GROMACS .gro file of C-alpha atoms in nm:
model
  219
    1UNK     CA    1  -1.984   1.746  -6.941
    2UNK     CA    2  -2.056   1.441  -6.764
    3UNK     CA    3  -1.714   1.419  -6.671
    4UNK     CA    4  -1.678   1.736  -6.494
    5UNK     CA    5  -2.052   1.654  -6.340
    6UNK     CA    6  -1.859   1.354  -6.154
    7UNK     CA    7  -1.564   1.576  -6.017
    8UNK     CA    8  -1.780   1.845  -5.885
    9UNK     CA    9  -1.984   1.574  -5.687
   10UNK     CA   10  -1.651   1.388  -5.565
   11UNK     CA   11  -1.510   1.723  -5.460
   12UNK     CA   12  -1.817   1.757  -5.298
   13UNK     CA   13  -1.816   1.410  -5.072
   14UNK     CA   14  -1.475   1.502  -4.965
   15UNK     CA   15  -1.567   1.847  -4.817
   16UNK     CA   16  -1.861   1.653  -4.658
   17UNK     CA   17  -1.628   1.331  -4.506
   18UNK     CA   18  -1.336   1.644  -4.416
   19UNK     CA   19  -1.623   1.833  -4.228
   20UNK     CA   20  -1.784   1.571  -4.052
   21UNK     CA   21  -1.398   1.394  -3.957
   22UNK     CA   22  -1.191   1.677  -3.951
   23UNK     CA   23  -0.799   1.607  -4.103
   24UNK     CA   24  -0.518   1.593  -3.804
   25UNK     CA   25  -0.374   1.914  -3.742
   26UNK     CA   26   0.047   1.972  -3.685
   27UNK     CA   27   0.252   2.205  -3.558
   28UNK     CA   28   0.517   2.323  -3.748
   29UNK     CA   29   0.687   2.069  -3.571
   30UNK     CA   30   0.544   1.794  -3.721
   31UNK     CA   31   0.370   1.680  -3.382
   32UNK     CA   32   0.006   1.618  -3.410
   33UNK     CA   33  -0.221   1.861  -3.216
   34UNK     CA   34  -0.417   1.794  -2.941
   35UNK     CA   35  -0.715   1.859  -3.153
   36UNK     CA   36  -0.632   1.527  -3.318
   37UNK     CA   37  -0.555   1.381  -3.033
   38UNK     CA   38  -0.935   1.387  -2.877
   39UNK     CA   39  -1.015   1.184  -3.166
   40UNK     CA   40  -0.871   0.861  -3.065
   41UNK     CA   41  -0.728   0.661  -2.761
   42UNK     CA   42  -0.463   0.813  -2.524
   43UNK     CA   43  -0.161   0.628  -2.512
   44UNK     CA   44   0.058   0.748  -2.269
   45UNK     CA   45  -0.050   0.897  -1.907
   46UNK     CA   46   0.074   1.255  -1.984
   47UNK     CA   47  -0.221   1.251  -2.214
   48UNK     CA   48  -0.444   1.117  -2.044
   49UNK     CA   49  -0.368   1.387  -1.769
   50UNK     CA   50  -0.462   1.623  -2.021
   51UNK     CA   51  -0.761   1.446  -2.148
   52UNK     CA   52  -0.924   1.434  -1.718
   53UNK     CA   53  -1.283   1.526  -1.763
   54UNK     CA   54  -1.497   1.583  -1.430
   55UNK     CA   55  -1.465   1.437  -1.074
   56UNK     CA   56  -1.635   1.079  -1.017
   57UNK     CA   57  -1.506   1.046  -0.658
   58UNK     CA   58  -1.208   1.065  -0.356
   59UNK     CA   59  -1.126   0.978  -0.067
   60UNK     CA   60  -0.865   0.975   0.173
   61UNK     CA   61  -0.594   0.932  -0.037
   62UNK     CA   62  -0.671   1.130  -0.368
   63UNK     CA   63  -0.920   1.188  -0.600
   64UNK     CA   64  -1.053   0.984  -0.912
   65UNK     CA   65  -1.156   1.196  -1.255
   66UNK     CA   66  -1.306   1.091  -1.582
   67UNK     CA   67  -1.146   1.067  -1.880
   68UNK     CA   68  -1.238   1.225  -2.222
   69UNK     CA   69  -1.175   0.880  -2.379
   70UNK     CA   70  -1.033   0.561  -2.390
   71UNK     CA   71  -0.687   0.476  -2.263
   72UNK     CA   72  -0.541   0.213  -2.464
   73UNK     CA   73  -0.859   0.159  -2.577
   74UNK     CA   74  -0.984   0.062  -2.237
   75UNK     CA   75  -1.252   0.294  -2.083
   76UNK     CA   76  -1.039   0.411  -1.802
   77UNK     CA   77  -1.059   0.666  -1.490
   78UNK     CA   78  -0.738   0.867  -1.336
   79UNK     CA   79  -0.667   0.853  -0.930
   80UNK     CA   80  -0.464   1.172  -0.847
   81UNK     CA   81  -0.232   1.153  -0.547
   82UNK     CA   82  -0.067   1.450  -0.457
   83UNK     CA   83   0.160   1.387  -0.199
   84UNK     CA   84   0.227   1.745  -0.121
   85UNK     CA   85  -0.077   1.888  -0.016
   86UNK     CA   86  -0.169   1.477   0.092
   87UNK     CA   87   0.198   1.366   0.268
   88UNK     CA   88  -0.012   1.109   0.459
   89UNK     CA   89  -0.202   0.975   0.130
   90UNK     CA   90   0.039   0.684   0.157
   91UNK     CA   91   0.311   0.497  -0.072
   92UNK     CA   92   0.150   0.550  -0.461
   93UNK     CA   93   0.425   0.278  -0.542
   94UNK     CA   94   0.257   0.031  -0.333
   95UNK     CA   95  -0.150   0.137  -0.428
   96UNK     CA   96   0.057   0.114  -0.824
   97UNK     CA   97   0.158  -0.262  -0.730
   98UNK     CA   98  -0.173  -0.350  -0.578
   99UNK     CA   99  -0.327  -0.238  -0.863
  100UNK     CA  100  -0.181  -0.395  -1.103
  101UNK     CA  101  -0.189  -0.707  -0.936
  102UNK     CA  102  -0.616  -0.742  -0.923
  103UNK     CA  103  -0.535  -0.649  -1.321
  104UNK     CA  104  -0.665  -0.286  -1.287
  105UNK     CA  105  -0.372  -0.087  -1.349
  106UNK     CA  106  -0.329   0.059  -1.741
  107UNK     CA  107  -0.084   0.329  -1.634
  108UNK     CA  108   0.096   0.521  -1.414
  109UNK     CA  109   0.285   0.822  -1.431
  110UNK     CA  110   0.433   1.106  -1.147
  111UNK     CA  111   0.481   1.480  -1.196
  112UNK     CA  112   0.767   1.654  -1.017
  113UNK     CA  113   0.758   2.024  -1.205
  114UNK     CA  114   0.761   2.317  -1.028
  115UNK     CA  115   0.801   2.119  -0.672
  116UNK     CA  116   0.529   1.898  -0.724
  117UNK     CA  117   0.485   1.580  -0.631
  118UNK     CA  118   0.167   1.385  -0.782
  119UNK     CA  119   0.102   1.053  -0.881
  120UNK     CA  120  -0.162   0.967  -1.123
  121UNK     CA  121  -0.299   0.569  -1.165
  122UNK     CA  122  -0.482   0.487  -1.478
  123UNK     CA  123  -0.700   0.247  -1.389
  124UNK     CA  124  -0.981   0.062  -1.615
  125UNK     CA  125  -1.309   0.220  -1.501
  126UNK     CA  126  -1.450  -0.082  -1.347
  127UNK     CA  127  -1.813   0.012  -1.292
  128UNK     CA  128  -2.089   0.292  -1.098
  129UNK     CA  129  -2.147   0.390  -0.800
  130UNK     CA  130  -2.406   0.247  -0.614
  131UNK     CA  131  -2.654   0.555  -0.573
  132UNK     CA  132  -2.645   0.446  -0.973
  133UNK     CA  133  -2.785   0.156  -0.945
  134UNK     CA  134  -3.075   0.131  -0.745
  135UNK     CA  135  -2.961  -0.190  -0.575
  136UNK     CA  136  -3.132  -0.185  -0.200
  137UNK     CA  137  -2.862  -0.195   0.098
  138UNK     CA  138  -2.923  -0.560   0.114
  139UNK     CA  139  -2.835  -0.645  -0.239
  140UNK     CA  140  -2.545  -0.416  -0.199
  141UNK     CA  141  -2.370  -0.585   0.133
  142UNK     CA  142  -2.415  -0.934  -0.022
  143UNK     CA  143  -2.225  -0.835  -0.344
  144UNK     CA  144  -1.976  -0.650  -0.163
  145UNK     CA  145  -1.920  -0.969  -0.015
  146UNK     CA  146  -1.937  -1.176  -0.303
  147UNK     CA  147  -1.664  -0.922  -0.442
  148UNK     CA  148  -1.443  -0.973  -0.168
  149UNK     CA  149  -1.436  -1.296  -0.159
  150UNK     CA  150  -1.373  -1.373  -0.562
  151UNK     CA  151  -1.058  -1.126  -0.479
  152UNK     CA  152  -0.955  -1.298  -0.232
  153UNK     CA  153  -0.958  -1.645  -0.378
  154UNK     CA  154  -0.825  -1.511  -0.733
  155UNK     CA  155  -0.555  -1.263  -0.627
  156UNK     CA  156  -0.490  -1.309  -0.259
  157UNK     CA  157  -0.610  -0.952  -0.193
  158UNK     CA  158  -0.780  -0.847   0.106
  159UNK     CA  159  -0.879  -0.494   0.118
  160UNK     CA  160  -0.866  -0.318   0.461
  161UNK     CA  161  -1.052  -0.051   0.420
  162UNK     CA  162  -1.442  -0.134   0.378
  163UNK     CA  163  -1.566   0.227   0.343
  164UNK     CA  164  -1.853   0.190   0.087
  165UNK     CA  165  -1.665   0.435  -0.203
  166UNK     CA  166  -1.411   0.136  -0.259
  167UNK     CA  167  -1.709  -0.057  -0.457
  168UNK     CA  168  -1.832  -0.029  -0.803
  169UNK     CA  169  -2.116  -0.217  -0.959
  170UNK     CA  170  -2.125  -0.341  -1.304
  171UNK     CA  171  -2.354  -0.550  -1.518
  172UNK     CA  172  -2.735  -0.408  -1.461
  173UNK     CA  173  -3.030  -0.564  -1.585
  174UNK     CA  174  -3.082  -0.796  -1.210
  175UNK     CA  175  -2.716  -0.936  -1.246
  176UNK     CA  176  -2.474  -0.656  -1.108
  177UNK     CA  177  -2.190  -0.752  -0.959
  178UNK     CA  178  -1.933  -0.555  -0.733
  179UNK     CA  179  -1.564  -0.468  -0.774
  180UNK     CA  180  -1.314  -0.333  -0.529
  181UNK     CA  181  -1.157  -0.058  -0.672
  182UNK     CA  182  -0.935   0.137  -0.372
  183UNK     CA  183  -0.639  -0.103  -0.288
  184UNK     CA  184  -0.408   0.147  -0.122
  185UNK     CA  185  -0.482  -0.041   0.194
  186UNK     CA  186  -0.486  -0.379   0.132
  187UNK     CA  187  -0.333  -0.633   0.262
  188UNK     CA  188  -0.201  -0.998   0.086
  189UNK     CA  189  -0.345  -1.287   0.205
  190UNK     CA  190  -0.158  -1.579   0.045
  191UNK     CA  191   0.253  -1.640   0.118
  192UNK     CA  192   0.393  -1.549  -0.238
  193UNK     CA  193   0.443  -1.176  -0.326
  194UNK     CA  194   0.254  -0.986  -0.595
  195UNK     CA  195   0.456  -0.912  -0.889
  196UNK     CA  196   0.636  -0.565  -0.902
  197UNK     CA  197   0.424  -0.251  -1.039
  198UNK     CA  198   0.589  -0.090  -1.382
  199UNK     CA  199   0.780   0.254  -1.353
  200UNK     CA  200   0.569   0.533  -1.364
  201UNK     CA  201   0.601   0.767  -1.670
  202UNK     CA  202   0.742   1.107  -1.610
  203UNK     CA  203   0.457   1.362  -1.654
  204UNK     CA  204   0.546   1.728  -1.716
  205UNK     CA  205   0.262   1.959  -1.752
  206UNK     CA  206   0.496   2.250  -1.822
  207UNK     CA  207   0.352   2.498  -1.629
  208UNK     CA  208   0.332   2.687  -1.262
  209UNK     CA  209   0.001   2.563  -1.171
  210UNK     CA  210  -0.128   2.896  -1.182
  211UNK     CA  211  -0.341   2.845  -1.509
  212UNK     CA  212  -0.708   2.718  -1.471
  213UNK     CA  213  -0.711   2.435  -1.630
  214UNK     CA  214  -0.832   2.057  -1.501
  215UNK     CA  215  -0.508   1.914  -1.475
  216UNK     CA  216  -0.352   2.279  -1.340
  217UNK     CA  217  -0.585   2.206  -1.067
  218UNK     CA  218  -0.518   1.866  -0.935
  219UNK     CA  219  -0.124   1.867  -1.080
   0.00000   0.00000   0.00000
């Protein structure tokens, strides 16, 4: 009796631990669902198209979306470029270098299904906004000054485009700093050349762009 009074509780736990963690779910493929998938990092930039949240910003060159979670277990934020409804958005080859030269590039990957043309730039989420943080316009200029200098004595980066959307604020607490986070005009201020961006992953959404979806949208 006590016996069986032990495997009723065990069996028990396990529903509990299966209900509150779920079990991964495959096709009949073998291929593990996207409902497993949201429970741990994305690893590849066609899924962390697929895992773009909400809007966090854009500007003249594309727009910048949330991510569901991590990306390589780095908290992380997409850019979207789509260079046919944006043909004057620039070279994403050349943003992809400069980014990965300030060491803010995880990922990137390009989309040419059904005619498009879109570029998307993981990039690690590198702080707020600074209607976020309460900093007065004061505070704000001198770090965005700070910030350009450390990259330009660190990378030999120089961004040309000061709009106030390029900086993000991190820290809190009285010591926030500022990062520049647009470098698809920038400009290199020492002789040598940054090293080469990676190839960008091919990204297939596998559809017409008709469906209304997040990444139907901005794909």
């Amino acid at each position: 009796m006590h016996h069986k009074t032990l495997h009723i509780f065990f069996v028990f736990l396990s529903f509990l631990v299966y209900a509150a963690f779920g079990a991964p779910v495959q096709s009949s493929q073998g291929h593990v669902s996207s409902h497993s998938l949201a429970k741990r990092k994305y690893n590849t930039v066609h899924q962390a198209v697929h895992g773009i949240h909400h809007k966090v910003g854009a500007g003249m060159t594309g727009e910048v979306f949330a991510l569901k979670h991590t990306y390589k277990g780095h908290p992380a934020v997409v850019k979207v470029i789509n260079k046919v409804r944006t043909p004057t958005a620039g070279d994403p080859a050349t943003e992809a270098q400069n980014l990965h030269h300030v060491d803010q590039l995880l990922g990137w990957g390009h989309d040419t299904t059904h005619g498009k043309d879109t570029h998307y730039l993981v990039m690690k989420n590198m702080g707020v906004p600074a209607r976020k943080t309460g900093l007065n316009n004061d505070d704000i200029i001198s770090l965005n000054k700070e910030a350009e200098v450390k990259y330009d004595h660190q990378f030999g980066m120089e961004n040309r485009d000061r709009n106030g959307n390029n900086y993000v604020y991190r820290g809190g607490n009285g010591h926030w700093k500022a990062e520049i986070v647009d470098w698809a005009r920038a400009s290199h201020t020492k002789q040598h050349n940054p090293p080469n961006g990676f190839h960008p992953e091919p990204v297939r959404l596998g559809h017409s762009g008709r469906r209304k979806c997040p990444t139907c949208v901005i794909g």
